Every structure is written in structure tokens, then in C-alpha cells.
């Protein structure tokens, strides 16, 4: 599973689309910065071929790769952690969109249909931030389960902090950053505690 996850991460980081690969490049660079991973020199096509040869489902496109990575990461996480993540995201929406929380109690679809254009933009960016952060921390979790001596709690915090700064720059515009920066920093702390709790128990 670990090998498949790393292949998929690199596959996505080597996408032809600059916009599509931006987060995954950032993720790999952050791992490299903290000496947690050394990427291969393979191209995206070579990674696909390697995956197929080793019996992994080689993604046929970027979107398929993202879905495969998310599925593989979810499988490695304990169920209580998965549930806590979902609960935390719903709380995040309730706090950030208090006037729309009654719709959220019915369904996410109804909630989304009620958002104003500006709110929808904030929602999409929050989703991008949270999704990116969760993918990164889940990857750290997967690697840390096998190499606890390297993937220490201190490194988890440092990795999360560094990624947070880059992710905020990547996802949010200046106005949103000013509005959300403190809340996002607090949110990062909650996610770090959550992943740390299950990684180091």
C-alpha cells in the first residue's frame, strides 16, 4: 500500500498540467525538505508502467489518480480517525457559514445549493485547503507507521506548519488570507493533534 501511495503521489506531481500538479509538487518538495522522502527520477509514463508491472492499478488520468490516492490513503487510516476528520469538516462548515447551517443539517447538497457566489468560492478554497492538508498528513501517517524513529511528533508539527504556509499561498487570495489566516492556523493545530493522536498511540 505504501509503495502504491508513493507512486500515485509522484504520478500526480508529474502531471502535464501546472495547475493540477501544483499541490502534489508542493507536497513532494515539503517531504524532501524535511528529508522524509527521496523522489524517483521517473516520468509520469514510467510511473504508470511501473505500477502496472507491479500489479497496481495504473491511473488513466489525473482525476483517476486523485481518486485512487484518496482511496488508498483512506484505507490506511483508522476508522475513528476517518470519522473524526468528517466530523471536523462539518464543524468547520457550520462555524464558517452560520447562516446556512440549517441547510447543512439536511444535506451537504442542499447546503451547497444555498451558497452565494462569494460563499461558494470560500467553500471551494476551504475544501481545497482541508483536502490538501488531509492528503499530506495521511501520507505522513502512512510513512510514519513504518518509520516511527524518523517521523517523530516534532517532525509532524514542522511538516504540517511548513505545508500549511505553502498551502495557504497556493489556495487563498490576499483577502481570504486576511480573513481566514488565524482560523486556518487553529484548524491546522486541530488536524495535527488528530493525526498525532492516532499515529503515536
PDB file of C-alpha atoms in Angstrom:
ATOM      1  CA  UNK A   1       0.000   0.000   0.000  1.00  0.00           C
ATOM      2  CA  UNK A   2       2.804   2.404   0.910  1.00  0.00           C
ATOM      3  CA  UNK A   3       4.530   1.871  -2.436  1.00  0.00           C
ATOM      4  CA  UNK A   4       1.293   2.401  -4.353  1.00  0.00           C
ATOM      5  CA  UNK A   5       0.603   5.617  -2.432  1.00  0.00           C
ATOM      6  CA  UNK A   6       4.077   6.970  -3.178  1.00  0.00           C
ATOM      7  CA  UNK A   7       3.778   6.047  -6.854  1.00  0.00           C
ATOM      8  CA  UNK A   8       0.406   7.792  -7.063  1.00  0.00           C
ATOM      9  CA  UNK A   9       1.729  10.891  -5.307  1.00  0.00           C
ATOM     10  CA  UNK A  10       4.626  11.151  -7.732  1.00  0.00           C
ATOM     11  CA  UNK A  11       2.368  10.376 -10.684  1.00  0.00           C
ATOM     12  CA  UNK A  12       0.190  13.352  -9.746  1.00  0.00           C
ATOM     13  CA  UNK A  13       3.197  15.597  -9.057  1.00  0.00           C
ATOM     14  CA  UNK A  14       4.431  14.904 -12.590  1.00  0.00           C
ATOM     15  CA  UNK A  15       1.181  15.769 -14.331  1.00  0.00           C
ATOM     16  CA  UNK A  16       1.383  17.840 -17.523  1.00  0.00           C
ATOM     17  CA  UNK A  17      -0.968  20.441 -16.093  1.00  0.00           C
ATOM     18  CA  UNK A  18       0.785  23.055 -13.964  1.00  0.00           C
ATOM     19  CA  UNK A  19      -2.395  23.822 -12.068  1.00  0.00           C
ATOM     20  CA  UNK A  20      -3.247  20.176 -11.448  1.00  0.00           C
ATOM     21  CA  UNK A  21       0.178  19.166 -10.223  1.00  0.00           C
ATOM     22  CA  UNK A  22       0.844  22.254  -8.073  1.00  0.00           C
ATOM     23  CA  UNK A  23      -0.276  20.746  -4.768  1.00  0.00           C
ATOM     24  CA  UNK A  24       1.420  17.385  -5.304  1.00  0.00           C
ATOM     25  CA  UNK A  25       4.678  19.049  -6.308  1.00  0.00           C
ATOM     26  CA  UNK A  26       4.445  21.133  -3.160  1.00  0.00           C
ATOM     27  CA  UNK A  27       3.785  18.002  -1.095  1.00  0.00           C
ATOM     28  CA  UNK A  28       6.769  16.122  -2.525  1.00  0.00           C
ATOM     29  CA  UNK A  29       9.020  19.180  -2.102  1.00  0.00           C
ATOM     30  CA  UNK A  30       7.984  19.505   1.542  1.00  0.00           C
ATOM     31  CA  UNK A  31       8.773  15.837   2.177  1.00  0.00           C
ATOM     32  CA  UNK A  32      12.166  16.330   0.526  1.00  0.00           C
ATOM     33  CA  UNK A  33      12.856  19.477   2.572  1.00  0.00           C
ATOM     34  CA  UNK A  34      12.403  17.509   5.773  1.00  0.00           C
ATOM     35  CA  UNK A  35      14.420  14.581   4.377  1.00  0.00           C
ATOM     36  CA  UNK A  36      11.422  12.305   4.690  1.00  0.00           C
ATOM     37  CA  UNK A  37      11.375  11.093   1.107  1.00  0.00           C
ATOM     38  CA  UNK A  38      13.561  10.991  -1.980  1.00  0.00           C
ATOM     39  CA  UNK A  39      11.521  11.127  -5.187  1.00  0.00           C
ATOM     40  CA  UNK A  40      12.314   8.948  -8.168  1.00  0.00           C
ATOM     41  CA  UNK A  41      13.578  10.272 -11.483  1.00  0.00           C
ATOM     42  CA  UNK A  42      10.772   8.504 -13.361  1.00  0.00           C
ATOM     43  CA  UNK A  43       8.421  10.324 -15.700  1.00  0.00           C
ATOM     44  CA  UNK A  44       4.679  10.057 -15.265  1.00  0.00           C
ATOM     45  CA  UNK A  45       4.500   7.478 -18.078  1.00  0.00           C
ATOM     46  CA  UNK A  46       7.262   5.404 -16.475  1.00  0.00           C
ATOM     47  CA  UNK A  47       5.475   5.504 -13.124  1.00  0.00           C
ATOM     48  CA  UNK A  48       2.297   4.243 -14.807  1.00  0.00           C
ATOM     49  CA  UNK A  49       4.229   1.405 -16.426  1.00  0.00           C
ATOM     50  CA  UNK A  50       5.901   0.506 -13.131  1.00  0.00           C
ATOM     51  CA  UNK A  51       2.567   0.457 -11.341  1.00  0.00           C
ATOM     52  CA  UNK A  52       1.043  -1.798 -13.984  1.00  0.00           C
ATOM     53  CA  UNK A  53       4.026  -4.165 -13.834  1.00  0.00           C
ATOM     54  CA  UNK A  54       3.800  -4.394 -10.068  1.00  0.00           C
ATOM     55  CA  UNK A  55       0.103  -5.169 -10.096  1.00  0.00           C
ATOM     56  CA  UNK A  56      -1.178  -1.764  -9.031  1.00  0.00           C
ATOM     57  CA  UNK A  57      -3.978  -0.123 -10.959  1.00  0.00           C
ATOM     58  CA  UNK A  58      -2.165   2.457 -13.078  1.00  0.00           C
ATOM     59  CA  UNK A  59      -4.296   5.610 -13.314  1.00  0.00           C
ATOM     60  CA  UNK A  60      -5.519   6.550 -16.771  1.00  0.00           C
ATOM     61  CA  UNK A  61      -5.803  10.251 -15.951  1.00  0.00           C
ATOM     62  CA  UNK A  62      -5.135  12.860 -13.288  1.00  0.00           C
ATOM     63  CA  UNK A  63      -8.659  12.603 -11.839  1.00  0.00           C
ATOM     64  CA  UNK A  64      -8.448   8.813 -11.662  1.00  0.00           C
ATOM     65  CA  UNK A  65      -5.086   9.185  -9.930  1.00  0.00           C
ATOM     66  CA  UNK A  66      -6.522  11.553  -7.309  1.00  0.00           C
ATOM     67  CA  UNK A  67      -9.400   9.172  -6.581  1.00  0.00           C
ATOM     68  CA  UNK A  68      -7.025   6.215  -6.340  1.00  0.00           C
ATOM     69  CA  UNK A  69      -4.712   8.114  -3.992  1.00  0.00           C
ATOM     70  CA  UNK A  70      -7.581   9.235  -1.766  1.00  0.00           C
ATOM     71  CA  UNK A  71      -8.953   5.690  -1.611  1.00  0.00           C
ATOM     72  CA  UNK A  72      -5.539   4.222  -0.793  1.00  0.00           C
ATOM     73  CA  UNK A  73      -4.883   6.810   1.918  1.00  0.00           C
ATOM     74  CA  UNK A  74      -8.316   6.301   3.483  1.00  0.00           C
ATOM     75  CA  UNK A  75      -7.731   2.543   3.671  1.00  0.00           C
ATOM     76  CA  UNK A  76      -4.626   3.073   5.763  1.00  0.00           C
ATOM     77  CA  UNK A  77      -6.249   5.375   8.316  1.00  0.00           C
ATOM     78  CA  UNK A  78      -8.019   4.018  11.404  1.00  0.00           C
ATOM     79  CA  UNK A  79     -11.807   4.296  11.176  1.00  0.00           C
ATOM     80  CA  UNK A  80     -12.057   6.599  14.235  1.00  0.00           C
ATOM     81  CA  UNK A  81      -9.637   8.991  12.528  1.00  0.00           C
ATOM     82  CA  UNK A  82     -11.675   8.916   9.315  1.00  0.00           C
ATOM     83  CA  UNK A  83     -14.844   9.675  11.259  1.00  0.00           C
ATOM     84  CA  UNK A  84     -13.184  12.440  13.268  1.00  0.00           C
ATOM     85  CA  UNK A  85     -11.999  14.080  10.037  1.00  0.00           C
ATOM     86  CA  UNK A  86     -15.516  14.102   8.607  1.00  0.00           C
ATOM     87  CA  UNK A  87     -16.969  15.472  11.819  1.00  0.00           C
ATOM     88  CA  UNK A  88     -14.331  18.188  11.962  1.00  0.00           C
ATOM     89  CA  UNK A  89     -15.071  19.268   8.401  1.00  0.00           C
ATOM     90  CA  UNK A  90     -18.787  19.557   9.130  1.00  0.00           C
ATOM     91  CA  UNK A  91     -17.989  21.637  12.216  1.00  0.00           C
ATOM     92  CA  UNK A  92     -15.757  23.834  10.074  1.00  0.00           C
ATOM     93  CA  UNK A  93     -18.626  24.486   7.666  1.00  0.00           C
ATOM     94  CA  UNK A  94     -21.050  25.221  10.491  1.00  0.00           C
ATOM     95  CA  UNK A  95     -18.659  27.747  12.043  1.00  0.00           C
ATOM     96  CA  UNK A  96     -17.777  29.460   8.767  1.00  0.00           C
ATOM     97  CA  UNK A  97     -21.294  29.550   7.342  1.00  0.00           C
ATOM     98  CA  UNK A  98     -23.512  30.052  10.418  1.00  0.00           C
ATOM     99  CA  UNK A  99     -26.455  31.398   8.425  1.00  0.00           C
ATOM    100  CA  UNK A 100     -26.508  28.287   6.252  1.00  0.00           C
ATOM    101  CA  UNK A 101     -26.005  25.640   8.923  1.00  0.00           C
ATOM    102  CA  UNK A 102     -29.693  24.692   8.967  1.00  0.00           C
ATOM    103  CA  UNK A 103     -29.316  23.553   5.347  1.00  0.00           C
ATOM    104  CA  UNK A 104     -26.233  21.576   6.302  1.00  0.00           C
ATOM    105  CA  UNK A 105     -28.255  19.594   8.826  1.00  0.00           C
ATOM    106  CA  UNK A 106     -30.424  18.387   5.922  1.00  0.00           C
ATOM    107  CA  UNK A 107     -27.675  17.571   3.424  1.00  0.00           C
ATOM    108  CA  UNK A 108     -24.401  18.843   2.043  1.00  0.00           C
ATOM    109  CA  UNK A 109     -26.005  19.135  -1.404  1.00  0.00           C
ATOM    110  CA  UNK A 110     -28.732  21.439  -0.093  1.00  0.00           C
ATOM    111  CA  UNK A 111     -26.158  23.483   1.808  1.00  0.00           C
ATOM    112  CA  UNK A 112     -24.056  23.928  -1.343  1.00  0.00           C
ATOM    113  CA  UNK A 113     -27.081  24.924  -3.395  1.00  0.00           C
ATOM    114  CA  UNK A 114     -27.803  27.768  -0.954  1.00  0.00           C
ATOM    115  CA  UNK A 115     -24.355  29.360  -1.029  1.00  0.00           C
ATOM    116  CA  UNK A 116     -23.891  32.783  -2.600  1.00  0.00           C
ATOM    117  CA  UNK A 117     -21.107  33.039  -5.225  1.00  0.00           C
ATOM    118  CA  UNK A 118     -18.651  34.568  -2.727  1.00  0.00           C
ATOM    119  CA  UNK A 119     -19.523  31.934  -0.132  1.00  0.00           C
ATOM    120  CA  UNK A 120     -19.131  29.200  -2.720  1.00  0.00           C
ATOM    121  CA  UNK A 121     -15.660  30.461  -3.563  1.00  0.00           C
ATOM    122  CA  UNK A 122     -14.690  30.429   0.119  1.00  0.00           C
ATOM    123  CA  UNK A 123     -16.161  26.933   0.498  1.00  0.00           C
ATOM    124  CA  UNK A 124     -14.229  25.625  -2.512  1.00  0.00           C
ATOM    125  CA  UNK A 125     -10.988  27.109  -1.224  1.00  0.00           C
ATOM    126  CA  UNK A 126     -11.575  25.760   2.278  1.00  0.00           C
ATOM    127  CA  UNK A 127     -12.257  22.365   0.744  1.00  0.00           C
ATOM    128  CA  UNK A 128      -9.043  22.580  -1.302  1.00  0.00           C
ATOM    129  CA  UNK A 129      -7.057  23.531   1.804  1.00  0.00           C
ATOM    130  CA  UNK A 130      -8.574  20.832   4.020  1.00  0.00           C
ATOM    131  CA  UNK A 131      -8.292  18.171   1.307  1.00  0.00           C
ATOM    132  CA  UNK A 132      -4.670  19.063   0.663  1.00  0.00           C
ATOM    133  CA  UNK A 133      -3.815  19.119   4.342  1.00  0.00           C
ATOM    134  CA  UNK A 134      -5.529  15.782   4.918  1.00  0.00           C
ATOM    135  CA  UNK A 135      -3.753  14.139   1.993  1.00  0.00           C
ATOM    136  CA  UNK A 136      -0.409  15.399   3.248  1.00  0.00           C
ATOM    137  CA  UNK A 137      -0.988  14.361   6.857  1.00  0.00           C
ATOM    138  CA  UNK A 138      -2.368  10.995   5.760  1.00  0.00           C
ATOM    139  CA  UNK A 139       0.783  10.436   3.700  1.00  0.00           C
ATOM    140  CA  UNK A 140       2.902  11.372   6.717  1.00  0.00           C
ATOM    141  CA  UNK A 141       0.793   8.922   8.747  1.00  0.00           C
ATOM    142  CA  UNK A 142       1.398   6.097   6.251  1.00  0.00           C
ATOM    143  CA  UNK A 143       5.142   6.693   6.175  1.00  0.00           C
ATOM    144  CA  UNK A 144       5.318   7.294   9.917  1.00  0.00           C
ATOM    145  CA  UNK A 145       3.652   3.996  10.753  1.00  0.00           C
ATOM    146  CA  UNK A 146       6.654   2.191   9.272  1.00  0.00           C
ATOM    147  CA  UNK A 147       9.445   4.530  10.328  1.00  0.00           C
ATOM    148  CA  UNK A 148       8.470   5.992  13.669  1.00  0.00           C
ATOM    149  CA  UNK A 149      12.060   6.913  14.546  1.00  0.00           C
ATOM    150  CA  UNK A 150      12.202   9.360  11.623  1.00  0.00           C
ATOM    151  CA  UNK A 151       8.583  10.504  11.542  1.00  0.00           C
ATOM    152  CA  UNK A 152       8.585  11.944  15.049  1.00  0.00           C
ATOM    153  CA  UNK A 153       5.889  14.163  16.608  1.00  0.00           C
ATOM    154  CA  UNK A 154       8.233  17.145  16.225  1.00  0.00           C
ATOM    155  CA  UNK A 155       8.614  16.420  12.536  1.00  0.00           C
ATOM    156  CA  UNK A 156       4.864  16.046  12.147  1.00  0.00           C
ATOM    157  CA  UNK A 157       4.370  19.545  13.559  1.00  0.00           C
ATOM    158  CA  UNK A 158       7.195  21.057  11.495  1.00  0.00           C
ATOM    159  CA  UNK A 159       5.959  19.316   8.343  1.00  0.00           C
ATOM    160  CA  UNK A 160       2.397  20.480   8.983  1.00  0.00           C
ATOM    161  CA  UNK A 161       3.497  24.061   9.659  1.00  0.00           C
ATOM    162  CA  UNK A 162       5.607  24.243   6.504  1.00  0.00           C
ATOM    163  CA  UNK A 163       2.912  22.708   4.359  1.00  0.00           C
ATOM    164  CA  UNK A 164       0.265  24.994   5.856  1.00  0.00           C
ATOM    165  CA  UNK A 165       2.181  28.119   4.804  1.00  0.00           C
ATOM    166  CA  UNK A 166       2.616  26.861   1.236  1.00  0.00           C
ATOM    167  CA  UNK A 167      -0.944  25.603   1.002  1.00  0.00           C
ATOM    168  CA  UNK A 168      -2.418  28.909   2.154  1.00  0.00           C
ATOM    169  CA  UNK A 169      -0.346  30.698  -0.502  1.00  0.00           C
ATOM    170  CA  UNK A 170      -1.454  28.234  -3.156  1.00  0.00           C
ATOM    171  CA  UNK A 171      -5.169  28.209  -2.358  1.00  0.00           C
ATOM    172  CA  UNK A 172      -6.288  31.572  -0.988  1.00  0.00           C
ATOM    173  CA  UNK A 173      -6.246  35.103  -2.368  1.00  0.00           C
ATOM    174  CA  UNK A 174      -4.996  38.015  -0.252  1.00  0.00           C
ATOM    175  CA  UNK A 175      -8.443  38.988   1.008  1.00  0.00           C
ATOM    176  CA  UNK A 176      -9.271  35.428   2.049  1.00  0.00           C
ATOM    177  CA  UNK A 177      -5.889  35.035   3.725  1.00  0.00           C
ATOM    178  CA  UNK A 178      -6.510  38.129   5.832  1.00  0.00           C
ATOM    179  CA  UNK A 179      -9.954  36.868   6.763  1.00  0.00           C
ATOM    180  CA  UNK A 180      -9.080  33.233   7.438  1.00  0.00           C
ATOM    181  CA  UNK A 181      -5.413  33.116   8.466  1.00  0.00           C
ATOM    182  CA  UNK A 182      -5.938  32.831  12.226  1.00  0.00           C
ATOM    183  CA  UNK A 183      -8.720  30.288  11.876  1.00  0.00           C
ATOM    184  CA  UNK A 184      -6.689  28.194   9.443  1.00  0.00           C
ATOM    185  CA  UNK A 185      -3.734  28.150  11.813  1.00  0.00           C
ATOM    186  CA  UNK A 186      -6.003  26.923  14.599  1.00  0.00           C
ATOM    187  CA  UNK A 187      -7.516  24.364  12.247  1.00  0.00           C
ATOM    188  CA  UNK A 188      -4.041  23.096  11.406  1.00  0.00           C
ATOM    189  CA  UNK A 189      -3.406  22.576  15.120  1.00  0.00           C
ATOM    190  CA  UNK A 190      -6.565  20.504  15.447  1.00  0.00           C
ATOM    191  CA  UNK A 191      -5.641  18.313  12.474  1.00  0.00           C
ATOM    192  CA  UNK A 192      -2.086  17.836  13.744  1.00  0.00           C
ATOM    193  CA  UNK A 193      -3.440  16.753  17.135  1.00  0.00           C
ATOM    194  CA  UNK A 194      -5.877  14.402  15.460  1.00  0.00           C
ATOM    195  CA  UNK A 195      -3.317  12.652  13.275  1.00  0.00           C
ATOM    196  CA  UNK A 196      -0.734  12.668  16.058  1.00  0.00           C
ATOM    197  CA  UNK A 197      -3.169  11.010  18.429  1.00  0.00           C
ATOM    198  CA  UNK A 198      -3.590   8.005  16.143  1.00  0.00           C
ATOM    199  CA  UNK A 199      -0.035   7.888  14.829  1.00  0.00           C
ATOM    200  CA  UNK A 200       1.681   7.887  18.198  1.00  0.00           C
ATOM    201  CA  UNK A 201      -0.698   5.856  20.363  1.00  0.00           C
TER     202      UNK A 201
END
